[in-house]
XYZ file of C-alpha atoms in Angstrom:
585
model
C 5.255 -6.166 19.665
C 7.666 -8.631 18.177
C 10.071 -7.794 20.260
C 10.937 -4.313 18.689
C 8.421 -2.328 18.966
C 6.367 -0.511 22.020
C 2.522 0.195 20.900
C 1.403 3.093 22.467
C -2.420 5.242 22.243
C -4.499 4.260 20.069
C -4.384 7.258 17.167
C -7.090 5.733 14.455
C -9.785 3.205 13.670
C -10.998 1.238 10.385
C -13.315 -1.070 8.880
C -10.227 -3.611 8.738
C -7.287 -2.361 11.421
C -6.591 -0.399 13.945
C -3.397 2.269 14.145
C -1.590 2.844 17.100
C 1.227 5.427 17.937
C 4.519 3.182 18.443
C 8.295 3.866 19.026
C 10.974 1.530 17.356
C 13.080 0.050 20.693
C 15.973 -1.032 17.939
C 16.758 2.479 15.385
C 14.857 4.673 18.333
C 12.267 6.396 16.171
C 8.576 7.281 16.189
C 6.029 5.401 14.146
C 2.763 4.035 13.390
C 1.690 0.642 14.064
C -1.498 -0.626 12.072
C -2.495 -3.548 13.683
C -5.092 -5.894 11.315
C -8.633 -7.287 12.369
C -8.184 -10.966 13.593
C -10.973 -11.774 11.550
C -8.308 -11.300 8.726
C -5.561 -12.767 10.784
C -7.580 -16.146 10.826
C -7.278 -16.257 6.673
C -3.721 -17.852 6.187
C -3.694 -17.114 2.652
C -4.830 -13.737 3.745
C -1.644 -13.450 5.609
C 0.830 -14.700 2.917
C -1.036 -11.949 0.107
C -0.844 -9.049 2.606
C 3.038 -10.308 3.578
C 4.083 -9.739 -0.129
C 1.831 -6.741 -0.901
C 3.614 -5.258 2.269
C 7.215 -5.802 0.656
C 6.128 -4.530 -2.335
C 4.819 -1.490 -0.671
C 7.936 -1.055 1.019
C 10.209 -0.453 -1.901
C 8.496 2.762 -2.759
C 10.123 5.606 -1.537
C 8.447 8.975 -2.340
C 7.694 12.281 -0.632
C 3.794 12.166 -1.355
C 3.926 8.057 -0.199
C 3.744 7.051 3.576
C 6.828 4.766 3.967
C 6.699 1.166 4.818
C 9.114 0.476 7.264
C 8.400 -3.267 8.323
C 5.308 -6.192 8.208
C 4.968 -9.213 9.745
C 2.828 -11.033 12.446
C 2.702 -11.131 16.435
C 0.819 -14.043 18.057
C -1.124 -12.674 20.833
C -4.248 -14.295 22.370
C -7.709 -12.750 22.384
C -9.256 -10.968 25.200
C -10.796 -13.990 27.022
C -9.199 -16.946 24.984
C -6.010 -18.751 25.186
C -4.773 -20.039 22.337
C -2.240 -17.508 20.503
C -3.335 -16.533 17.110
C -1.091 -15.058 14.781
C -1.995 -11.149 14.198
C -0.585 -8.997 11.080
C 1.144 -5.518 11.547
C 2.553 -2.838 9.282
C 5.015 -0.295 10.885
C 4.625 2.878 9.132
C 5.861 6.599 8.710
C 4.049 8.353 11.451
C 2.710 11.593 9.727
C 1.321 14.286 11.631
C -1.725 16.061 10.371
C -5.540 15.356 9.173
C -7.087 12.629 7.129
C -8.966 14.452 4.381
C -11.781 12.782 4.951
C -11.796 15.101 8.039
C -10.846 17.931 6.023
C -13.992 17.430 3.426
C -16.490 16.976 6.693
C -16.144 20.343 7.490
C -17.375 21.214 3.875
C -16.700 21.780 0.456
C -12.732 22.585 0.033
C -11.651 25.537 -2.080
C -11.075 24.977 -5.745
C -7.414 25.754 -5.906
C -6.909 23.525 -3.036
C -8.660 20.694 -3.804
C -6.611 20.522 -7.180
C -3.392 20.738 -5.110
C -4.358 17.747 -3.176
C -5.767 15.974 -6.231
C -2.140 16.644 -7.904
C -0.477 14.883 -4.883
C -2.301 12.333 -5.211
C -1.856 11.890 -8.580
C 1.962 12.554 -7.808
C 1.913 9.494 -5.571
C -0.176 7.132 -8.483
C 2.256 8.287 -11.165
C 4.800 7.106 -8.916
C 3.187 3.820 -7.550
C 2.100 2.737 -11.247
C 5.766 2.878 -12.869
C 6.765 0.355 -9.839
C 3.859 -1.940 -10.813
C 1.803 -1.154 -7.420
C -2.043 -0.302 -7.843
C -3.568 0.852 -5.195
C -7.352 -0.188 -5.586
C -8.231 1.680 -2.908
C -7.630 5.667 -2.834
C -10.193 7.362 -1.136
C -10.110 10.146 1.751
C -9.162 8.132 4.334
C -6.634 7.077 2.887
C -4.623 10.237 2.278
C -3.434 12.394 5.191
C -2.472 16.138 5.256
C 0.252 17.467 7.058
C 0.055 20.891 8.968
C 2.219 22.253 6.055
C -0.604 20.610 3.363
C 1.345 18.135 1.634
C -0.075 15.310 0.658
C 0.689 11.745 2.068
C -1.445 8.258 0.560
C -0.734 5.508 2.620
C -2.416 1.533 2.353
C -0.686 0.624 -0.780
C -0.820 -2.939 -1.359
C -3.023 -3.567 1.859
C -6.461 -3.210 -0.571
C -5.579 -5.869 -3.040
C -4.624 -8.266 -0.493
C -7.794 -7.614 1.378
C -9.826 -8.193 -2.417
C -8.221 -11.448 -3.166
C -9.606 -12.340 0.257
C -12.952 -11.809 -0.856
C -15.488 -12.714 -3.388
C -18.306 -10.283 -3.355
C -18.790 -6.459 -3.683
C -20.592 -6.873 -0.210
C -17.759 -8.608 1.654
C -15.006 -6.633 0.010
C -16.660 -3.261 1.354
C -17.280 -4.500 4.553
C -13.370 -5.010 4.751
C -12.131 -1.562 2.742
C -15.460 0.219 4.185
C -16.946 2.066 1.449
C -17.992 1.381 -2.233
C -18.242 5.520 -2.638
C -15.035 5.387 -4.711
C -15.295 2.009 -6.344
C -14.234 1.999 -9.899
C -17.197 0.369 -12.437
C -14.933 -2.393 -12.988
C -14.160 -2.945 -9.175
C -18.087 -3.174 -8.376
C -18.213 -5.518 -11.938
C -15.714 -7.776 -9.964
C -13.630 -7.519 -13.444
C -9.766 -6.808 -13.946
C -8.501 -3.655 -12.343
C -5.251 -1.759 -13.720
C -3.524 1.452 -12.940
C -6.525 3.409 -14.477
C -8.933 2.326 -11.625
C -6.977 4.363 -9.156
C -7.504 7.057 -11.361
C -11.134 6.934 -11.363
C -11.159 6.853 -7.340
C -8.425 10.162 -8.017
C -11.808 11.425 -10.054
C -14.165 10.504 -7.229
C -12.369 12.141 -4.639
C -11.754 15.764 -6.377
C -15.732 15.825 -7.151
C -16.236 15.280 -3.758
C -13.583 17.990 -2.271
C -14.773 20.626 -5.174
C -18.479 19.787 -4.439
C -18.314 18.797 -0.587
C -20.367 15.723 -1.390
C -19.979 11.968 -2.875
C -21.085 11.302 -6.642
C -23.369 8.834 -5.538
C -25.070 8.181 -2.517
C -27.448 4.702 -1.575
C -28.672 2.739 1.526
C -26.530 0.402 0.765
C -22.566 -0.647 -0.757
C -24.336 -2.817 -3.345
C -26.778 0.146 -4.396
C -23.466 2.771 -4.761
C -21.480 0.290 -6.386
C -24.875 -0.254 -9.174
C -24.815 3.536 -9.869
C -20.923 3.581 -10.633
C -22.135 1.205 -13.225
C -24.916 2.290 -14.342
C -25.981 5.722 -13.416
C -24.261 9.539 -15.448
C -22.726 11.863 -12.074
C -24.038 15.461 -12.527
C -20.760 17.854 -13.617
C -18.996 19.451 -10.135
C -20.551 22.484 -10.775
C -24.236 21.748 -11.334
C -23.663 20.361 -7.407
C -23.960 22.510 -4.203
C -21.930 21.937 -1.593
C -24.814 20.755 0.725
C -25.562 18.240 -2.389
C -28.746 20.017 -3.905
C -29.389 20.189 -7.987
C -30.264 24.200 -9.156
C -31.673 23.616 -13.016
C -31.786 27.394 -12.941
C -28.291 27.781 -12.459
C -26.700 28.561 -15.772
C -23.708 30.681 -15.446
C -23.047 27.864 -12.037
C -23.948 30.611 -9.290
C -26.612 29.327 -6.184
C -27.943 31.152 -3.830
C -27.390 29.926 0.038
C -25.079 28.164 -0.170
C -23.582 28.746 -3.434
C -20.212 29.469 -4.838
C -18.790 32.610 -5.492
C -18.722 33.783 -9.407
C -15.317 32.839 -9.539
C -15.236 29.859 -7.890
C -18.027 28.342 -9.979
C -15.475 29.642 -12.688
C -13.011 27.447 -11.877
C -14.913 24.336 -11.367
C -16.627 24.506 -14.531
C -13.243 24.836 -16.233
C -12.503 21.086 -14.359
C -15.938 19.930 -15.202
C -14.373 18.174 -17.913
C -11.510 16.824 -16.320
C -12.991 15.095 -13.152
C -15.891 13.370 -15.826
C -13.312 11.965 -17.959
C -11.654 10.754 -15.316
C -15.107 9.283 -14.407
C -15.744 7.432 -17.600
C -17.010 4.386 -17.132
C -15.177 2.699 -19.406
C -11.727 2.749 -18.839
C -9.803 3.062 -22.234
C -12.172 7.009 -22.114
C -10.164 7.903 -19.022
C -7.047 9.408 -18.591
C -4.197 7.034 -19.972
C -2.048 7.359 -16.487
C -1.757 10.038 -14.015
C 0.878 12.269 -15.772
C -1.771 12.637 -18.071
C -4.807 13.396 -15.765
C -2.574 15.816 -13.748
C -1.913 17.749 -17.240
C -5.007 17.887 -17.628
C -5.732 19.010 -14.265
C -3.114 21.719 -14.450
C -4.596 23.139 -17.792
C -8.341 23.369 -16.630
C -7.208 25.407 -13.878
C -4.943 27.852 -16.150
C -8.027 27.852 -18.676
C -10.401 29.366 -15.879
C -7.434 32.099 -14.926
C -7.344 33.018 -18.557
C -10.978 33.084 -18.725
C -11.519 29.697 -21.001
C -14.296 28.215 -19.889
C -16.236 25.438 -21.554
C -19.588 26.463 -22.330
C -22.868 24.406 -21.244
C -23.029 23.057 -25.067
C -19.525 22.190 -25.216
C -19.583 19.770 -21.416
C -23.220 18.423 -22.105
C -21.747 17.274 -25.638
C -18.590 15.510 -23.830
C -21.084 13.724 -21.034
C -22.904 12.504 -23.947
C -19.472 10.865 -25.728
C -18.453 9.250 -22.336
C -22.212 8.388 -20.783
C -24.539 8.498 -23.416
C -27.907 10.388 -23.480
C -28.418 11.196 -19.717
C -30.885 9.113 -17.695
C -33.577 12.724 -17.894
C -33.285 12.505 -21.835
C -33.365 8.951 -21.612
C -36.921 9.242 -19.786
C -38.313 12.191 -21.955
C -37.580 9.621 -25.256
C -39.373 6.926 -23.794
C -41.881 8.759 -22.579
C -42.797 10.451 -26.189
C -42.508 7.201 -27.660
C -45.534 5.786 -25.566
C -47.418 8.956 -26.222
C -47.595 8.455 -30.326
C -47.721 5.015 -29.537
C -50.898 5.513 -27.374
C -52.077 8.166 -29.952
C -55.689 7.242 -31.114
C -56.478 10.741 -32.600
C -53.379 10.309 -35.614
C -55.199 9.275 -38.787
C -53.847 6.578 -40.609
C -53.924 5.383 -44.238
C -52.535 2.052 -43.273
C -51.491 -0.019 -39.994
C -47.445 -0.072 -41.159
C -45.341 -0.264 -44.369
C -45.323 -3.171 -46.622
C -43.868 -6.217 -45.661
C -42.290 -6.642 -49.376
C -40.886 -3.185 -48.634
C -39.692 -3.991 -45.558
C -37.864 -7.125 -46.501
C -36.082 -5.227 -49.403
C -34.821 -2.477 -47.436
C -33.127 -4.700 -45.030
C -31.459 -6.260 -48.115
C -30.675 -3.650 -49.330
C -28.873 -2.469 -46.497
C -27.140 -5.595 -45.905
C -25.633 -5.348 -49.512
C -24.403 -1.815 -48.582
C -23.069 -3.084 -45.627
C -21.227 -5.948 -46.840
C -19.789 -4.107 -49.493
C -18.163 -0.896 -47.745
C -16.870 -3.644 -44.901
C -15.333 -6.013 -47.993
C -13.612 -2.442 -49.432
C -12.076 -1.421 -45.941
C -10.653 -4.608 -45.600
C -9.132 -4.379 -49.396
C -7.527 -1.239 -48.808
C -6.329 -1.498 -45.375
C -2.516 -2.574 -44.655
C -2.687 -6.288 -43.538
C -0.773 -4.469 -40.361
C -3.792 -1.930 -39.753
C -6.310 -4.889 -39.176
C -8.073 -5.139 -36.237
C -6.684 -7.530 -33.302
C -7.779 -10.025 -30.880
C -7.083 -9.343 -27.610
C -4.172 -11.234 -26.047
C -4.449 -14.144 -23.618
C -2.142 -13.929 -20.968
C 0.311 -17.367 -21.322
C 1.233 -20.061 -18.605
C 4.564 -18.049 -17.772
C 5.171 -20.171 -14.384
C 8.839 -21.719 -13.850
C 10.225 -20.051 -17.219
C 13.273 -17.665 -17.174
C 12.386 -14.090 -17.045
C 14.128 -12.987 -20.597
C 12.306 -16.119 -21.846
C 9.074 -14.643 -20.468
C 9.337 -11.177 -21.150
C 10.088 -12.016 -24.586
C 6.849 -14.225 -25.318
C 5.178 -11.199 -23.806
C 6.595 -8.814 -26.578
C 5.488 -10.655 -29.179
C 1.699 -10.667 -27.791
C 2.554 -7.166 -27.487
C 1.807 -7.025 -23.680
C 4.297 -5.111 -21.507
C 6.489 -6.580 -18.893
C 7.104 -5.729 -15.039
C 9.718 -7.056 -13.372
C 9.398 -7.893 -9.343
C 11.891 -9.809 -7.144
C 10.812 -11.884 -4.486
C 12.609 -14.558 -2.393
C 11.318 -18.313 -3.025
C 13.118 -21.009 -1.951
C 11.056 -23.281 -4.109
C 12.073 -21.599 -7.133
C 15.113 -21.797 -9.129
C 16.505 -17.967 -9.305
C 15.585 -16.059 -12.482
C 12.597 -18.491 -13.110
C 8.766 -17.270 -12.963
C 7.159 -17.675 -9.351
C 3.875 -16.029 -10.477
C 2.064 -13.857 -13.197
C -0.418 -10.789 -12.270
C -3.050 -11.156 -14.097
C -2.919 -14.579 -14.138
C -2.537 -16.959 -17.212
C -5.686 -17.138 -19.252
C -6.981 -13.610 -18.729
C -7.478 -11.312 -21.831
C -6.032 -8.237 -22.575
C -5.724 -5.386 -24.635
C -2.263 -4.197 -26.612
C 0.000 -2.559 -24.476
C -1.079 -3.538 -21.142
C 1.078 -4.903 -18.492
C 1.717 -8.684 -16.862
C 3.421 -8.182 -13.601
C 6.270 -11.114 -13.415
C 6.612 -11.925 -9.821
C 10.224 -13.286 -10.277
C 12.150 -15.901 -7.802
C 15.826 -14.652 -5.978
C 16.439 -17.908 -4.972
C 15.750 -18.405 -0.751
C 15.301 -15.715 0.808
C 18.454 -13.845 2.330
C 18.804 -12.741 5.859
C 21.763 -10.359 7.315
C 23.480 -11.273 10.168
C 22.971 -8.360 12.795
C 25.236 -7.218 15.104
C 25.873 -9.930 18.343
C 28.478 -8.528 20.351
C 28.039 -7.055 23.388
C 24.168 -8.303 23.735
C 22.724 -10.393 26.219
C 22.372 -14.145 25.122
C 18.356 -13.161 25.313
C 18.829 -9.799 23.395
C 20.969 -12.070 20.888
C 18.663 -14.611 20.627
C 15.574 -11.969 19.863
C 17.962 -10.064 17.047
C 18.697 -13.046 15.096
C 14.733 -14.456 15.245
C 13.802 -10.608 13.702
C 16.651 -11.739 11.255
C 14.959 -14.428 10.644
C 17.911 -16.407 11.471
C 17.976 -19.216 14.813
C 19.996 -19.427 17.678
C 22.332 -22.389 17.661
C 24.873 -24.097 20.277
C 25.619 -21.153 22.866
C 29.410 -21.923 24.475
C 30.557 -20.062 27.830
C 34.080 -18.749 28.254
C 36.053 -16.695 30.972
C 35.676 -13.033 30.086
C 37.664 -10.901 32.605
C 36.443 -7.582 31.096
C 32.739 -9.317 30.577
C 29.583 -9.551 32.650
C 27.854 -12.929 32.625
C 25.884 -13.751 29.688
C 27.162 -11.370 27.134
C 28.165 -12.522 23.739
C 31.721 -12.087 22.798
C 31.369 -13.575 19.158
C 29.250 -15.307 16.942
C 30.045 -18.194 14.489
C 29.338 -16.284 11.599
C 30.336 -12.364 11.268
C 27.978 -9.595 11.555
C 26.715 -8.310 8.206
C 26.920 -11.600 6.321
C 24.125 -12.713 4.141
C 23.005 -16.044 5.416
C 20.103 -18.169 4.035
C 17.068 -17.541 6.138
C 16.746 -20.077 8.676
C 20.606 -20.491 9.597
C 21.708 -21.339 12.723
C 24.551 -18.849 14.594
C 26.556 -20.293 17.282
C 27.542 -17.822 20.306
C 30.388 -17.638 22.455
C 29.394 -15.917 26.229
C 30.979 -14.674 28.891
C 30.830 -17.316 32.324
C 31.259 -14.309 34.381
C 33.685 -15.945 36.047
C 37.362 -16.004 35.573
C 39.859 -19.365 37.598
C 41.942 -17.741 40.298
C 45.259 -19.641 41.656
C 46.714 -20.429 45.113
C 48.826 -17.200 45.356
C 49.530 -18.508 49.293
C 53.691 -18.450 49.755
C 53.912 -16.277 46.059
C 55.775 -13.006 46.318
C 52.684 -10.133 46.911
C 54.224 -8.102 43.724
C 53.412 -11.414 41.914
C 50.222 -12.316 43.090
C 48.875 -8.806 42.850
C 49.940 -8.639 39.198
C 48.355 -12.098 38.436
C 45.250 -10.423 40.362
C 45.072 -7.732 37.445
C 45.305 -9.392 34.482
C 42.263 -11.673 35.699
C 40.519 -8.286 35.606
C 40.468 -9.120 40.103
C 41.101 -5.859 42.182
C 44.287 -7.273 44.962
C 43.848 -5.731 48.574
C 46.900 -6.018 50.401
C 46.400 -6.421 54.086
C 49.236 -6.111 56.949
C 49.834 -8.564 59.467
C 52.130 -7.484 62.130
C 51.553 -10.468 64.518
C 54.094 -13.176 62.416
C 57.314 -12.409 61.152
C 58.431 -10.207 57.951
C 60.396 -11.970 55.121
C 62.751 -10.022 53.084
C 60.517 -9.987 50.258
C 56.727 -9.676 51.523
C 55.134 -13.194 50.760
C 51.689 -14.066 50.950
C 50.481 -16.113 53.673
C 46.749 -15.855 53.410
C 43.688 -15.243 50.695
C 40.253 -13.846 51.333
C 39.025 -16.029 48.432
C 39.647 -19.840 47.918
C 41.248 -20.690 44.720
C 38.504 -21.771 41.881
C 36.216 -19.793 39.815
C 34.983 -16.117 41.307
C 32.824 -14.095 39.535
C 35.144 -10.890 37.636
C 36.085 -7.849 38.933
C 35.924 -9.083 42.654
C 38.324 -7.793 45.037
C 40.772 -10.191 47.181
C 42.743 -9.230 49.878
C 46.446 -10.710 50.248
C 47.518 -11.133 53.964
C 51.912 -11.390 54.029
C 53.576 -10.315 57.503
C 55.152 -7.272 58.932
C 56.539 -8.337 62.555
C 59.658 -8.820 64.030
């Protein structure tokens, strides 16, 4: 593939790629190869999104964060076609171990692991989000465990470039393959930020503490309605083959119930995993230091024995959800029962109207007033704000930028990337884009320009003209005029030097001139030359001399040559030539 790489078995299989096991022919090492659908090949601007998520992706280094080694596209035709059609790959860290979505289909994981896992995830967000890269996509098969259970989340990037490619909730899930862990926002089709991967992070530890997904529907569309709309019952009201015990008060089942303990602990997280859960955003978590804090107190709450009580985590479902969709029912249906009621006497059919009419007054007096006093004795600086419209930042300077984003109090994140259209330092793009509102304090990613993009000059030397040319296309660099020269010590067709030095930073694009090797070298009459002299003349063309005896013509006092095996002209190098001089009387 491209030159550089060898795909080998198939090791994997997804709703929008395919992984393979591969080997790296150029730095010799193992990896994986995730080769995208075609159907997502055929999308150019598909291609340019998941090119520049990929770089992005590749600049994070971190021990909980499958590396990004390399992206870009092989043309290959389809089985039966015959036109070539270009094909997107990302060479990965090859990590040996499970997915946890294996891991949870053999049932519900222990408490105490399932927070380790949920705090390497959260290791790898914290990360991800101070470099500007949300992940919009964390779910189980996205995070692999090694034999030594460390955690590893992989696909960053690869979900929002598969998003923008997409305009419904239906088609996006077909691509990403599940709406399980869909954030409400995500399923709204609204603005995501940092604090939609933590509500997938929320998703995925109810579903390793309770062995089962929040919600569950016959279709993406119906899952992605109940992120929205519906309350998820706490982790510990939930067996682990998905059942709901309304007898259960101290969080013990029979079957297949948790220990005493165990329910324990994950009524200490209770808490934790429905904040997270919140279907408005600003009630989650902040980032994931702070969900991982949380995390890490829960769990040290249960060990000390500080569980909340029933009152105290129905109370906190309530703040985030509102009355629960049981209560909800019971209200409505007491209302139609007095409603109904024909067996209530009453001394009139409703208030009076004048009363009516005067109360509402009356309140709107009271109203008006107490909102005219706040606003009297409030600092002008504690009034309430608009939210901020994100400005037309394209083709300004960055300081110039970041500094009309202070003022709207919006935060700024910086990005390079290589555009030749763009004068370096300038504005190629703004994430979200201009015109979208936002709250105070949240970021604009500045996608900023480094001028045309850069390529290194690799190492030419000693290749074959082919090997050369194939270096300096992965370079992204061309092959120009190609010049032979006599090389005794060279085989033909290796390069002896390039026009430009290896390790210089060329603009991408640039043409290298090579010098060869002919494989030849010019050999000389040596006929009537002393045989010390030919023979030495012999060496320095890198030619092996054979000296050969005649005895049938007459020796001279110095031994002369009278024959060659080879005509003079061009021979290829390191060929061996015998010299014929006499040794008769």
């Amino acid at each position: 593939m491209a030159g550089r790489y060898r795909v080998d078995d198939l090791i994997g299989r997804g709703g929008m790629a395919h992984v393979h096991r591969g080997y790296d022919l150029t730095l010799g090492r193992d990896v994986a190869i995730k080769i995208l659908n075609r159907e997502l090949a055929r999308d150019t601007g598909f291609r340019t999104r998941f090119r520049m998520e990929a770089q992005a992706a590749s600049r994070m280094s971190h021990p909980s964060i499958v590396r990004v080694y390399d992206a870009g596209e092989d043309s290959s035709a389809e089985a039966g076609g015959t036109t070539a059609e270009p094909v997107p790959f990302i060479v990965m860290e090859l990590v040996h171990g499970h997915l946890l979505k294996d891991v949870i289909a053999r049932g519900r994981i222990p408490t105490v692991e399932a927070v380790r896992y949920a705090d390497g995830i959260l290791e790898a967000l914290e990360y991800s989000h101070r470099a500007g890269v949300v992940h919009r996509d964390i779910k189980p098969g996205n995070v692999m465990i090694t034999p030594s259970g460390a955690v590893k989340v992989m696909d960053f990037g690869i979900a929002r470039a598969v998003s923008d490619s997409s305009s419904t909730v239906a088609e996006t899930t077909q691509i990403i393959g599940t709406a399980a862990y869909f954030s409400p926002e995500q399923a709204k089709g609204e603005q995501v930020d940092a604090r939609t991967d933590l509500y997938s992070a929320g998703v995925v530890l109810y579903e390793m503490l309770t062995g089962r997904q929040p919600f569950r529907g016959e279709s993406p569309v119906a899952v992605a309605y109940q992120h929205v709309s519906e309350t998820p019952l706490p982790p510990s009201e939930v067996h682990d083959d998905g059942t709901h015990d309304d007898n259960a008060d101290d969080g013990v089942h029979d079957g297949s119930a948790h220990s005493g303990k165990e329910a324990a602990r994950i009524r200490a997280i209770d808490p934790v995993v429905l904040r997270a859960m919140a279907k408005d955003p600003f009630q989650r978590f902040p980032d994931a230091a702070s969900f991982r804090t949380a995390l890490d107190a829960a769990v040290a709450g249960a060990v000390t024995g500080a569980v909340p009580t029933k009152k105290q985590l129905s109370s906190l479902t309530s703040e985030l959800y509102g009355p629960s969709p049981r209560h909800a029912q019971e209200t409505a249906r007491t209302l139609r029962q007095l409603s109904s009621d024909t067996t209530m006497t009453r001394t009139q059919s409703g208030p009076p109207v004048a009363w009516i009419w005067a109360s509402v007054a009356l309140l709107a007096v009271l109203l008006a007033s107490v909102l005219i006093w706040v606003l009297a004795m409030r600092p002008a600086g504690d009034l309430p704000t608009a939210a901020r419209t994100v400005p037309n930042l394209t083709g300004q300077a960055y300081d110039s930028a970041a500094a009309q984003l202070k003022k709207l109090d919006l935060r700024a994140i910086r990005i390079d990337q290589a555009d030749a259209d763009v004068a370096v330092g300038d504005v190629i793009s703004t994430d979200p884009t201009a015109g979208t509102q936002l709250d105070k304090g949240q970021a604009v990613t500045l996608y900023v320009s480094t001028g045309a993009a850069k390529s290194t000059v690799p190492t030419l030397a000693g290749l074959t003209q082919a090997a050369a040319k194939d270096a300096l296309a992965k370079a992204g660099l061309q092959l120009g005029a190609v010049t032979q020269k006599n090389d005794p010590q060279s085989p033909r067709d290796v390069v002896l030097s390039s026009s430009v030095a290896a390790g210089t930073e060329v603009p991408a694009g640039t043409s290298v001139d090579l010098v060869v090797a002919s494989g030849v070298v010019t050999l000389n009459d040596f006929t009537g030359k002393p045989l010390d002299e030919a023979t030495q003349a012999l060496q320095q063309l890198g030619l092996t001399a054979n000296p050969v005896a005649k005895p049938d013509c007459k020796a001279t006092d110095t031994k002369t040559v009278v024959a060659m095996s080879v005509a003079p002209g061009d021979v290829p190098v390191r060929s061996t030539v015998d010299l014929t001089y006499c040794t008769g009387k």
